[in-house]
Amino acid sequence: MKKLINDPNACAAELLEGLVEAYDGQCVKVGKASIVKTDIPEGKVALLVGGGSGHEPIYHGLVGTNLADGAACGDIFAAPSPDIVLEATQAVNKGNGVLYLYGNYAGDVMNFDIGAELAEEEGIKVRTVLIWDDVCSAPPTEKEKRRGIAGLVPIVKLAGAASQEAKSLDALEATVIKARDNTRSVGVSMSPGSIPASGKPTFEIAEDKIGLGMGIHGERGVGEIPMTTADELVPKMLDLLFADDLEFEAGCEVVLLVNSLGSTTMMELLICLRAAKRVLNGRGIKVHDTIIGPLVTCQEMSGISFSLTKLDDELRTLWDMPCESVCYTKL
Amino acid sequence: MKKLINDPNACAAELLEGLVEAYDGQCVKVGKASIVKTDIPEGKVALLVGGGSGHEPIYHGLVGTNLADGAACGDIFAAPSPDIVLEATQAVNKGNGVLYLYGNYAGDVMNFDIGAELAEEEGIKVRTVLIWDDVCSAPPTEKEKRRGIAGLVPIVKLAGAASQEAKSLDALEATVIKARDNTRSVGVSMSPGSIPASGKPTFEIAEDKIGLGMGIHGERGVGEIPMTTADELVPKMLDLLFADDLEFEAGCEVVLLVNSLGSTTMMELLICLRAAKRVLNGRGIKVHDTIIGPLVTCQEMSGISFSLTKLDDELRTLWDMPCESVCYTKL
């Protein structure tokens, strides 16, 4: 894979500088590796996201209008260090507390927790909601072992909207937990991405196989199945969502995200969306809004994921609020 | 390349069905292969785009709010047939004429021209503006030989905004010609995409080479250069823009688009944006807005392009109008 980069060990730092440029003045870099909005109002309950780099446009591309207030950014596929988390927390804090919202990976949990302790020593109130939307990474009775994958995009979108008018950190936390608990994702991978510093693929998979339920770094899921068509694969994937503990009953309303892991094309996403809509229509599930594109990626990995967020009246109102960022914009 | 498709010969038809689904009711399929907005006001001067499929999210993903009213869609890498152009024209026509706006490729020009003749026989007034932003495909004295590449995104964005309030087809045409004449693009490619029906790459290029000025299907440009870093390549690319006949003087304002041809990652785009902003800052060119992402693609091709659109007061006002589509959304 020919990558257009400079020093392979400087990718995370340089992409962050580029990301700040992409915001045309709406965001600045803070401390070692955080990106923060320039116009957070005094007294706002702040929303902080973060995680490893290399998955662009997430996580730090989710900072923006009616989205996150800031992001703590790690090196490629590595959690941000506690001091980066602290710097980001200090920068987004406007006196009413900071909600941390990020994917459930051991390194991130450890470092954000230490960052939270350091922030609390300075009198900044912190709460954490972990994103664990990937149904293939653990059974529903062990959600705290599940990974965060593409469902983080609708969850952060809802959290960002809620944070605009949240009266308190408690209130924001409750809404964000509901958004998280109403979201499920399932992914597949056909081929790996490669690590910029080594040029090596993050995993291996046979030419004629698909990794069903594979994580965004190639973590094991349900197992490998033979390569197949979109129309055969998509119902299998959605069945894994419907077999989980959250009921998607006939008549319910959802946001549907069809995500590319990297080099899977928009052509393929659209063909898979066509197949998915047939399944959802057959079950009487109403799609309120569809998001489609490469939003949660792992370098040039190929694969797709589906995420469903079930809406109630509160979440639908939050969903319909416009938002803007490098990762996701909605009118 | 493992592609998640069904019948390789049905990709264009199936992705169009998926695209209609992605619009959640805002667009419908019309005739054989057109996508058209459902809420075009009576009397509106209509804007029709189009071209071959396989480059998603363009061209048909540019239909939307304050963007194009419809698109005539061809098969993979093939122009829409004249009857498809006619069906799309009939569907978007609201009595005040239709502006065709598409990339300058021989097949598209032939079929859109025949479609225009058929439409005019029915009393529908048609004008055509060809997009020829690629500076590497012919010298500035022979613009009519230049290809349309990623610059079509800012041009269609401006045209869509202008069409909302255009008093006549003449007036719209004049503004769109200005947007086109103020836009220049340059691209490179590192590796080819593949054709779904054959599985074959669209061109070949050595492992250690970059095609400078290559077209989005692998058409020859300035030549091949050794693979290099982002910081060395980007100034070379921008120099090709600045050597062209449109002056980007110190103090001028531009929209900057950094586009991925497919599998080039957002990480790389951001690192290249960082390098580009240094060059633009050095020349005193002010970036009014930055767009970044895989918007004009050729399957899993790797490569990037830069487009610059120079703004005057009229174009800046049009740029600042919000828009929404599968391809590009702006708050």
XYZ file of C-alpha atoms in Angstrom:
662
model
C 0.000 0.000 0.000
C 1.490 3.329 -1.109
C 0.570 5.887 1.523
C 0.891 9.609 0.964
C 2.511 10.505 4.265
C 5.788 11.945 5.569
C 7.462 10.353 8.594
C 5.456 7.154 9.337
C 5.888 7.838 13.043
C 4.516 11.380 12.778
C 1.200 10.510 11.120
C -0.993 11.106 14.165
C 0.595 14.500 14.900
C 0.455 15.661 11.289
C -3.098 14.518 10.615
C -4.206 16.414 13.717
C -2.649 19.591 12.315
C -4.476 18.924 9.051
C -7.715 18.345 10.908
C -7.450 21.720 12.626
C -6.961 23.285 9.164
C -10.057 21.448 7.878
C -12.154 23.297 10.479
C -11.304 26.724 9.011
C -10.978 28.375 12.417
C -13.778 26.600 14.300
C -11.309 24.443 16.276
C -7.793 24.760 17.634
C -5.166 22.316 18.776
C -4.694 22.315 22.553
C -1.771 20.807 24.459
C -0.022 17.753 23.047
C -2.807 16.192 20.990
C -6.283 17.564 21.575
C -8.657 19.433 19.294
C -11.164 21.773 20.862
C -13.896 24.118 19.625
C -13.188 27.828 19.937
C -16.742 28.872 20.842
C -17.863 26.686 23.779
C -20.257 28.836 25.851
C -19.537 29.463 29.534
C -21.592 27.099 31.693
C -22.135 24.508 28.967
C -22.046 20.881 30.049
C -19.116 19.762 27.884
C -18.829 16.663 25.724
C -15.400 15.114 25.185
C -14.700 12.235 22.794
C -11.441 10.589 21.865
C -9.460 7.514 21.041
C -6.686 6.297 18.800
C -5.850 7.911 15.480
C -5.857 6.071 12.163
C -9.650 5.645 12.076
C -10.394 9.018 10.465
C -12.772 10.797 10.145
C -13.597 9.550 13.706
C -12.938 10.231 16.529
C -11.586 13.748 16.440
C -13.574 14.589 13.292
C -16.710 14.443 15.448
C -15.867 17.733 17.132
C -18.138 20.411 15.722
C -21.404 22.328 15.725
C -23.952 20.506 17.914
C -21.484 17.630 18.224
C -18.525 17.093 20.574
C -16.736 20.064 22.147
C -13.345 18.432 21.964
C -11.380 15.249 21.398
C -8.350 13.707 23.092
C -6.325 12.050 20.345
C -3.979 9.084 20.656
C -1.255 7.856 18.348
C -2.195 5.477 15.495
C -4.413 2.737 17.012
C -3.378 3.802 20.532
C -5.312 5.436 23.365
C -4.574 9.072 24.244
C -2.319 9.305 27.298
C -3.822 10.555 30.594
C -2.112 13.943 30.263
C -3.683 14.449 26.838
C -7.077 13.536 28.309
C -6.475 16.044 31.107
C -5.463 18.826 28.697
C -8.583 18.216 26.607
C -10.751 18.154 29.733
C -9.350 21.452 30.993
C -9.925 23.051 27.591
C -13.573 21.999 27.160
C -14.569 22.524 30.808
C -16.818 25.562 31.215
C -17.703 25.022 34.868
C -20.553 22.523 34.630
C -18.703 19.272 34.171
C -17.454 17.141 31.295
C -18.962 13.961 29.877
C -16.451 11.503 28.421
C -17.895 9.426 25.578
C -15.653 6.913 23.822
C -15.301 3.334 22.629
C -14.841 0.529 25.136
C -11.201 -0.487 24.650
C -8.969 -1.368 27.625
C -6.273 1.224 26.880
C -8.785 4.023 26.406
C -10.684 3.115 29.588
C -7.489 3.096 31.641
C -6.174 6.407 30.331
C -9.466 8.298 30.334
C -10.075 7.077 33.910
C -6.698 8.398 35.049
C -7.394 11.638 33.157
C -10.739 11.912 34.957
C -9.054 11.458 38.341
C -6.528 14.175 37.534
C -9.326 16.490 36.383
C -11.386 15.825 39.508
C -8.372 16.734 41.627
C -8.649 20.141 39.929
C -12.340 20.336 40.778
C -13.671 19.425 37.324
C -16.645 17.062 37.542
C -16.373 14.140 35.072
C -18.730 11.334 34.069
C -18.041 8.563 31.570
C -20.331 6.735 29.173
C -18.633 3.868 27.338
C -19.760 2.945 23.831
C -20.196 -0.810 23.382
C -22.423 -1.213 20.340
C -20.718 -4.212 18.670
C -23.073 -7.168 19.248
C -20.478 -9.695 18.020
C -17.842 -8.994 20.641
C -19.649 -10.430 23.714
C -23.098 -11.759 24.651
C -25.775 -9.227 25.720
C -25.340 -10.268 29.361
C -21.746 -8.990 29.226
C -22.117 -5.614 27.539
C -19.175 -4.215 29.426
C -16.991 -6.586 27.357
C -18.341 -5.291 24.050
C -16.300 -3.011 21.780
C -17.338 0.356 20.442
C -17.574 0.463 16.649
C -19.511 2.606 14.138
C -22.520 3.125 16.417
C -20.449 5.794 18.079
C -21.368 8.183 15.245
C -25.134 8.279 15.921
C -24.469 8.151 19.677
C -22.094 11.155 19.571
C -24.523 12.972 17.251
C -27.341 12.532 19.792
C -25.047 13.362 22.706
C -23.837 16.516 20.983
C -27.406 17.659 20.390
C -28.386 16.860 23.985
C -25.367 18.719 25.351
C -26.493 22.013 23.760
C -29.360 22.386 26.206
C -28.440 19.987 28.999
C -29.191 21.499 32.403
C -26.662 19.319 34.222
C -24.063 16.609 33.813
C -26.571 14.163 35.341
C -29.207 15.022 32.766
C -26.777 14.738 29.867
C -25.459 11.424 31.151
C -28.978 9.971 31.336
C -29.792 10.923 27.732
C -26.460 9.667 26.425
C -26.891 6.338 28.234
C -30.271 5.983 26.541
C -28.753 6.746 23.121
C -25.992 4.204 23.794
C -28.422 1.547 25.046
C -30.639 2.062 21.973
C -27.772 1.463 19.511
C -26.486 -1.833 18.085
C -23.889 -2.498 15.370
C -22.555 -5.434 13.410
C -19.566 -5.465 11.063
C -17.723 -7.643 8.580
C -14.277 -7.404 7.085
C -12.890 -8.758 3.829
C -9.296 -7.484 3.947
C -7.062 -5.670 6.432
C -5.718 -2.144 6.644
C -2.026 -1.599 7.247
C -0.164 0.208 9.989
C 1.651 3.287 8.599
C 4.777 2.797 10.728
C 5.347 -0.844 9.755
C 3.461 -1.177 6.468
C 2.103 -4.435 7.927
C -1.569 -5.497 7.751
C -3.447 -5.495 11.050
C -4.680 -9.085 10.461
C -4.889 -11.806 7.811
C -7.901 -13.321 6.127
C -8.145 -15.765 3.219
C -9.042 -14.482 -0.270
C -12.361 -16.371 -0.273
C -13.492 -15.531 3.273
C -15.370 -12.791 5.114
C -14.820 -12.148 8.819
C -18.361 -11.955 10.229
C -18.514 -9.737 13.291
C -14.860 -8.773 13.014
C -13.800 -5.661 14.919
C -12.366 -2.551 13.306
C -8.811 -3.733 13.969
C -9.511 -7.318 12.896
C -10.570 -8.598 16.322
C -12.320 -11.971 16.205
C -16.112 -11.955 15.890
C -18.622 -14.690 15.087
C -16.275 -16.445 12.668
C -15.267 -16.672 9.040
C -17.793 -17.430 6.323
C -17.275 -17.933 2.578
C -17.217 -14.756 0.465
C -20.744 -14.183 -0.790
C -23.074 -11.620 -2.379
C -24.473 -8.467 -0.794
C -28.007 -9.878 -0.888
C -26.949 -13.011 1.000
C -24.644 -11.355 3.486
C -26.721 -8.364 4.552
C -29.694 -10.322 5.990
C -27.207 -12.531 7.911
C -25.626 -9.417 9.401
C -28.929 -7.829 10.351
C -30.127 -11.113 11.899
C -27.279 -10.751 14.395
C -28.676 -7.357 15.384
C -32.226 -8.655 15.679
C -31.089 -11.644 17.755
C -29.710 -9.274 20.403
C -31.520 -8.081 23.532
C -32.837 -4.772 22.153
C -36.183 -5.263 20.457
C -36.729 -3.592 17.066
C -40.463 -4.168 16.858
C -42.687 -3.484 13.840
C -43.504 0.229 13.715
C -40.400 1.378 15.575
C -38.273 4.171 14.114
C -34.519 3.949 13.650
C -31.507 5.780 12.319
C -29.584 3.493 9.972
C -25.840 3.893 9.438
C -24.139 1.972 6.625
C -20.416 2.399 7.191
C -17.367 1.537 5.093
C -14.284 0.358 6.987
C -12.066 2.103 4.435
C -11.627 0.937 0.858
C -15.077 -0.612 0.446
C -16.635 1.728 -2.088
C -19.752 3.878 -1.849
C -21.071 1.742 -4.746
C -20.940 -1.320 -2.494
C -22.438 0.557 0.461
C -25.393 1.599 -1.689
C -25.937 -1.959 -2.955
C -25.833 -3.177 0.656
C -28.225 -0.404 1.731
C -30.696 -1.611 -0.916
C -30.524 -5.105 0.604
C -30.833 -3.766 4.158
C -33.893 -1.667 3.398
C -35.672 -4.773 2.083
C -35.041 -6.535 5.387
C -36.115 -3.526 7.469
C -39.219 -2.931 5.341
C -40.108 -6.621 5.711
C -40.031 -6.223 9.488
C -42.025 -2.992 9.453
C -39.120 -0.976 10.843
C -39.238 2.659 9.742
C -35.958 4.373 8.853
C -36.126 7.988 10.013
C -32.723 8.893 8.570
C -29.982 7.076 6.679
C -26.261 7.836 7.002
C -23.875 6.265 4.536
C -20.130 6.562 3.983
C -16.655 5.793 5.321
C -17.035 7.278 8.820
C -15.408 4.706 11.094
C -12.424 3.258 9.277
C -9.242 1.291 9.812
C -6.902 2.611 7.141
C -7.498 0.847 3.784
C -9.365 -2.061 5.412
C -12.308 -3.339 3.373
C -15.578 -4.220 5.030
C -18.857 -2.700 6.130
C -20.944 -2.302 9.233
C -24.568 -1.572 9.983
C -25.686 0.381 13.022
C -29.266 0.865 14.174
C -30.309 3.458 16.739
C -33.875 3.127 17.943
C -35.545 6.500 18.406
C -38.128 7.634 20.933
C -39.616 11.146 20.959
C -36.674 12.657 22.848
C -34.042 11.036 20.638
C -35.935 11.902 17.414
C -36.009 15.580 18.394
C -32.297 15.460 19.165
C -31.608 13.645 15.898
C -33.355 16.328 13.861
C -31.073 19.095 15.165
C -28.588 20.142 12.444
C -24.900 19.454 13.046
C -21.601 20.026 11.271
C -18.157 18.480 11.493
C -15.495 16.900 9.305
C -16.984 13.464 10.035
C -20.709 14.069 9.766
C -22.882 17.010 8.759
C -26.667 17.190 8.721
C -28.864 20.063 7.625
C -10.401 -7.056 -4.664
C -13.391 -8.620 -2.881
C -16.415 -6.494 -3.713
C -19.684 -6.751 -1.819
C -22.018 -6.805 -4.797
C -24.527 -9.147 -6.431
C -24.528 -9.512 -10.230
C -21.425 -7.607 -11.446
C -23.454 -6.427 -14.450
C -26.255 -5.047 -12.281
C -24.126 -2.777 -10.073
C -25.243 0.512 -11.617
C -28.943 -0.392 -11.384
C -28.693 -1.682 -7.831
C -26.613 1.177 -6.490
C -29.165 3.610 -7.916
C -31.917 1.844 -5.972
C -29.747 2.088 -2.869
C -29.110 5.771 -3.525
C -32.834 6.482 -3.674
C -33.152 4.721 -0.287
C -30.333 6.858 1.120
C -32.439 9.968 0.410
C -35.240 8.834 2.771
C -38.025 10.062 0.489
C -36.414 13.262 -0.836
C -35.709 11.688 -4.264
C -37.282 9.073 -6.510
C -36.064 6.977 -9.406
C -37.504 8.112 -12.731
C -37.488 6.121 -15.971
C -34.608 3.751 -16.640
C -31.840 5.340 -14.603
C -32.486 8.827 -13.315
C -32.819 10.165 -9.801
C -34.930 13.260 -9.268
C -35.990 15.404 -6.304
C -39.633 15.146 -5.285
C -40.078 18.823 -4.370
C -38.881 20.901 -7.337
C -41.009 24.080 -7.335
C -43.036 24.995 -10.436
C -41.183 27.574 -12.509
C -37.751 26.765 -11.089
C -34.846 26.881 -13.544
C -33.747 23.255 -13.228
C -30.240 21.883 -12.777
C -29.433 18.426 -14.172
C -26.143 16.612 -13.591
C -25.077 13.142 -14.632
C -22.444 10.782 -15.919
C -21.195 7.256 -15.509
C -21.682 5.225 -12.349
C -18.841 3.726 -10.328
C -17.554 7.112 -9.100
C -19.867 7.375 -6.083
C -20.834 9.509 -4.255
C -20.764 11.644 -7.476
C -22.513 12.261 -9.798
C -26.001 11.251 -8.724
C -25.196 11.821 -5.038
C -25.104 15.549 -5.816
C -28.876 15.713 -6.162
C -30.310 17.369 -3.068
C -31.279 20.473 -1.141
C -29.795 23.569 -2.826
C -27.859 21.259 -5.156
C -28.891 19.501 -8.386
C -32.555 18.732 -9.093
C -31.800 15.463 -10.811
C -29.153 13.222 -12.354
C -29.045 11.058 -15.464
C -27.036 7.966 -14.550
C -25.000 5.756 -16.864
C -23.698 2.240 -16.380
C -20.310 1.741 -14.652
C -17.848 4.200 -16.276
C -20.296 4.798 -19.156
C -22.333 7.838 -20.182
C -26.107 7.783 -19.666
C -27.913 7.003 -22.940
C -29.871 9.831 -24.650
C -33.227 8.363 -23.577
C -32.107 8.422 -19.935
C -31.010 12.059 -20.355
C -34.413 12.838 -21.888
C -36.325 11.117 -19.059
C -34.325 13.047 -16.472
C -34.858 16.307 -18.371
C -38.626 15.788 -18.550
C -38.733 15.000 -14.836
C -36.799 18.073 -13.626
C -38.331 20.523 -16.122
C -40.710 22.939 -14.424
C -41.304 25.204 -17.384
C -38.299 27.526 -17.224
C -35.610 25.423 -18.844
C -32.950 22.959 -17.745
C -29.229 23.525 -17.341
C -27.048 20.471 -18.015
C -23.829 20.458 -15.972
C -21.451 17.517 -16.326
C -17.865 16.448 -16.937
C -16.293 16.873 -20.361
C -16.047 13.282 -21.657
C -16.811 12.438 -25.298
C -19.522 9.868 -24.552
C -21.316 12.141 -22.109
C -21.176 15.114 -24.484
C -22.622 13.054 -27.336
C -25.466 11.552 -25.331
C -26.411 14.686 -23.396
C -26.424 16.634 -26.698
C -28.811 14.121 -28.288
C -30.925 14.185 -25.122
C -31.034 17.987 -25.347
C -32.213 17.832 -28.958
C -34.975 15.388 -28.044
C -36.008 17.614 -25.133
C -36.036 20.730 -27.299
C -38.328 18.935 -29.778
C -40.736 18.744 -26.843
C -40.365 22.450 -26.178
C -38.014 22.174 -23.190
C -35.266 24.792 -23.299
C -31.814 23.337 -22.528
C -28.363 24.846 -22.016
C -25.132 23.004 -21.330
C -22.099 23.948 -19.263
C -19.242 21.459 -19.507
C -16.908 20.960 -16.555
C -13.226 20.918 -17.568
C -11.298 21.657 -14.403
C -8.363 19.215 -14.846
C -5.345 21.372 -15.718
C -3.235 18.337 -16.635
C -5.388 17.067 -19.491
C -4.741 19.874 -22.013
C -3.086 23.307 -22.146
C -5.121 26.358 -21.066
C -5.550 27.382 -24.707
C -7.509 24.171 -25.332
C -9.896 24.050 -22.377
C -12.518 22.231 -24.410
C -10.138 19.237 -24.410
C -9.834 19.189 -20.626
C -11.600 16.556 -18.503
C -13.920 17.180 -15.619
C -12.643 15.842 -12.289
C -13.246 16.711 -8.629
C -13.828 20.411 -9.276
C -17.321 19.419 -10.285
C -18.271 19.249 -6.593
C -17.729 22.960 -5.808
C -19.086 23.885 -9.249
C -22.321 21.904 -8.751
C -22.598 23.275 -5.198
C -22.445 26.852 -6.528
C -24.755 26.039 -9.445
C -27.306 24.443 -7.118
C -27.296 27.515 -4.897
C -27.603 29.843 -7.899
C -30.483 27.794 -9.333
C -32.640 28.391 -6.250
C -33.183 32.021 -7.128
C -32.203 32.184 -10.802
C -34.602 34.393 -12.752
C -33.846 32.693 -16.084
C -31.839 29.963 -17.777
C -29.581 32.706 -19.194
C -28.852 34.091 -15.750
C -28.121 30.659 -14.287
C -25.863 29.757 -17.194
C -23.820 32.935 -16.717
C -23.217 32.252 -13.012
C -22.377 28.593 -13.605
C -19.897 29.497 -16.345
C -18.216 31.861 -13.882
C -18.051 29.096 -11.228
C -16.596 26.701 -13.803
C -14.072 29.241 -15.116
C -12.959 30.013 -11.541
C -12.200 26.347 -10.718
C -9.008 24.364 -11.347
C -8.033 20.837 -10.250
C -4.993 18.602 -10.269
C -4.833 14.925 -9.355
C -2.405 12.073 -8.817
C -2.889 8.345 -8.667
C -0.838 5.652 -6.973
C -2.853 2.506 -7.814
C -5.890 1.629 -9.936
C -9.463 0.760 -9.098
C -11.020 -2.311 -10.691
C -14.066 -2.722 -12.912
C -16.778 -4.743 -11.108
C -17.797 -6.737 -14.199
C -14.283 -7.891 -15.073
C -12.406 -7.583 -11.789
C -9.644 -5.979 -13.872
C -7.777 -2.790 -12.890
C -8.489 0.277 -15.017
C -4.751 0.892 -15.572
C -1.308 -0.187 -14.385
C 1.356 1.744 -12.544
C 4.661 0.600 -11.023
C 4.912 0.058 -7.264
C 7.388 2.931 -6.869
C 5.654 5.471 -9.112
C 2.941 8.152 -8.860
C 0.932 9.223 -11.901
C 1.086 13.032 -11.765
C -1.976 14.601 -13.360
C -3.591 11.221 -14.027
C -7.331 11.254 -14.701
C -9.920 9.517 -12.569
C -9.894 6.475 -14.856
C -6.093 6.422 -15.178
C -5.891 8.712 -18.222
C -2.399 10.032 -18.908
C -1.427 13.322 -17.314
C 1.908 15.085 -16.897
C 3.840 11.840 -16.402
C 5.076 9.397 -13.805
C 7.294 10.516 -10.947
C 8.947 8.461 -8.191
C 6.796 7.752 -5.122
C 7.515 10.484 -2.589
C 6.279 12.125 0.619
C 3.189 14.259 1.072
C 5.308 17.334 1.819
C 7.259 16.940 -1.430
C 4.338 15.980 -3.650
C 1.726 18.527 -2.585
C 3.705 21.686 -3.558
C 4.448 20.067 -6.944
C 0.738 19.457 -7.488
C -0.274 22.967 -6.460
C 2.442 24.458 -8.704
C 0.593 22.930 -11.653
C -2.525 24.844 -10.590
C -0.642 28.104 -10.113
C 1.081 27.729 -13.518
C -2.322 27.726 -15.234
C -4.088 30.742 -16.751
C -6.305 31.594 -13.745
C -4.490 33.901 -11.351
C -4.694 33.117 -7.621
C -3.225 36.387 -6.388
C -2.291 37.190 -2.765
C -5.423 38.147 -0.860
C -7.827 36.169 -3.024
C -10.348 33.835 -1.385
C -10.850 30.220 -2.410
C -12.745 27.070 -1.585
C -10.283 24.194 -1.238
C -11.325 20.600 -1.931
C -8.971 17.758 -0.949
C -10.413 14.647 -2.560
C -9.589 10.953 -2.228
C -9.906 8.858 -5.384
C -11.104 5.915 -3.288
C -8.890 3.953 -0.933
C -6.556 6.800 -0.004
C -7.422 7.334 3.632
C -8.726 10.402 5.409
C -5.482 10.259 7.433
C -3.517 10.854 4.229
C -5.912 13.577 3.052
C -5.423 15.441 6.321
C -1.631 15.148 6.113
C -1.820 16.479 2.528
C -4.164 19.281 3.619
C -1.586 20.349 6.208
C 1.023 20.565 3.427
C -1.381 22.409 1.097
C -2.299 25.024 3.678
C 1.380 25.877 4.117
C 1.685 26.546 0.397
C -1.535 28.597 0.268
C -0.601 30.574 3.375
C 2.809 31.253 1.856
C 1.110 32.784 -1.178
C -1.344 34.808 0.890
C -4.342 32.885 -0.469
C -7.221 32.801 2.002
C -9.218 29.565 2.299
C -12.861 30.465 2.890
C -13.968 26.828 3.283
C -12.282 23.434 3.161
C -13.938 20.262 1.890
C -12.200 16.950 2.484
C -13.132 13.363 1.756
C -13.694 10.705 -0.900
C -16.188 12.601 -3.094
C -15.026 11.866 -6.646
C -13.756 8.309 -6.766
C -12.888 5.505 -9.145
C -13.690 2.383 -7.168
C -10.796 1.401 -4.860
C -8.273 3.555 -6.785
C -5.731 5.301 -4.575
C -4.771 8.895 -5.185
C -5.766 12.434 -4.316
C -6.738 15.643 -6.041
C -6.825 19.293 -5.092
C -9.412 21.703 -6.445
C -9.441 25.460 -5.960
C -12.448 27.644 -6.687
C -11.750 31.351 -6.581
C -14.590 33.303 -4.994
C -15.920 36.765 -5.738
C -18.768 38.384 -3.780
C -21.488 36.597 -5.771
C -19.836 33.176 -5.516
C -19.064 33.624 -1.794
C -22.709 34.362 -1.057
C -23.744 31.291 -3.061
C -21.109 29.182 -1.314
C -22.429 30.129 2.117
C -25.917 28.786 1.371
C -26.488 25.478 3.239
C -26.924 22.337 1.146
C -27.589 18.652 1.724
C -27.042 15.500 -0.318
C -25.450 12.066 -0.061
C -22.247 13.484 -1.579
C -21.864 16.794 0.208
C -23.663 18.565 3.034
C -22.943 22.002 4.464
C -24.668 23.713 7.334
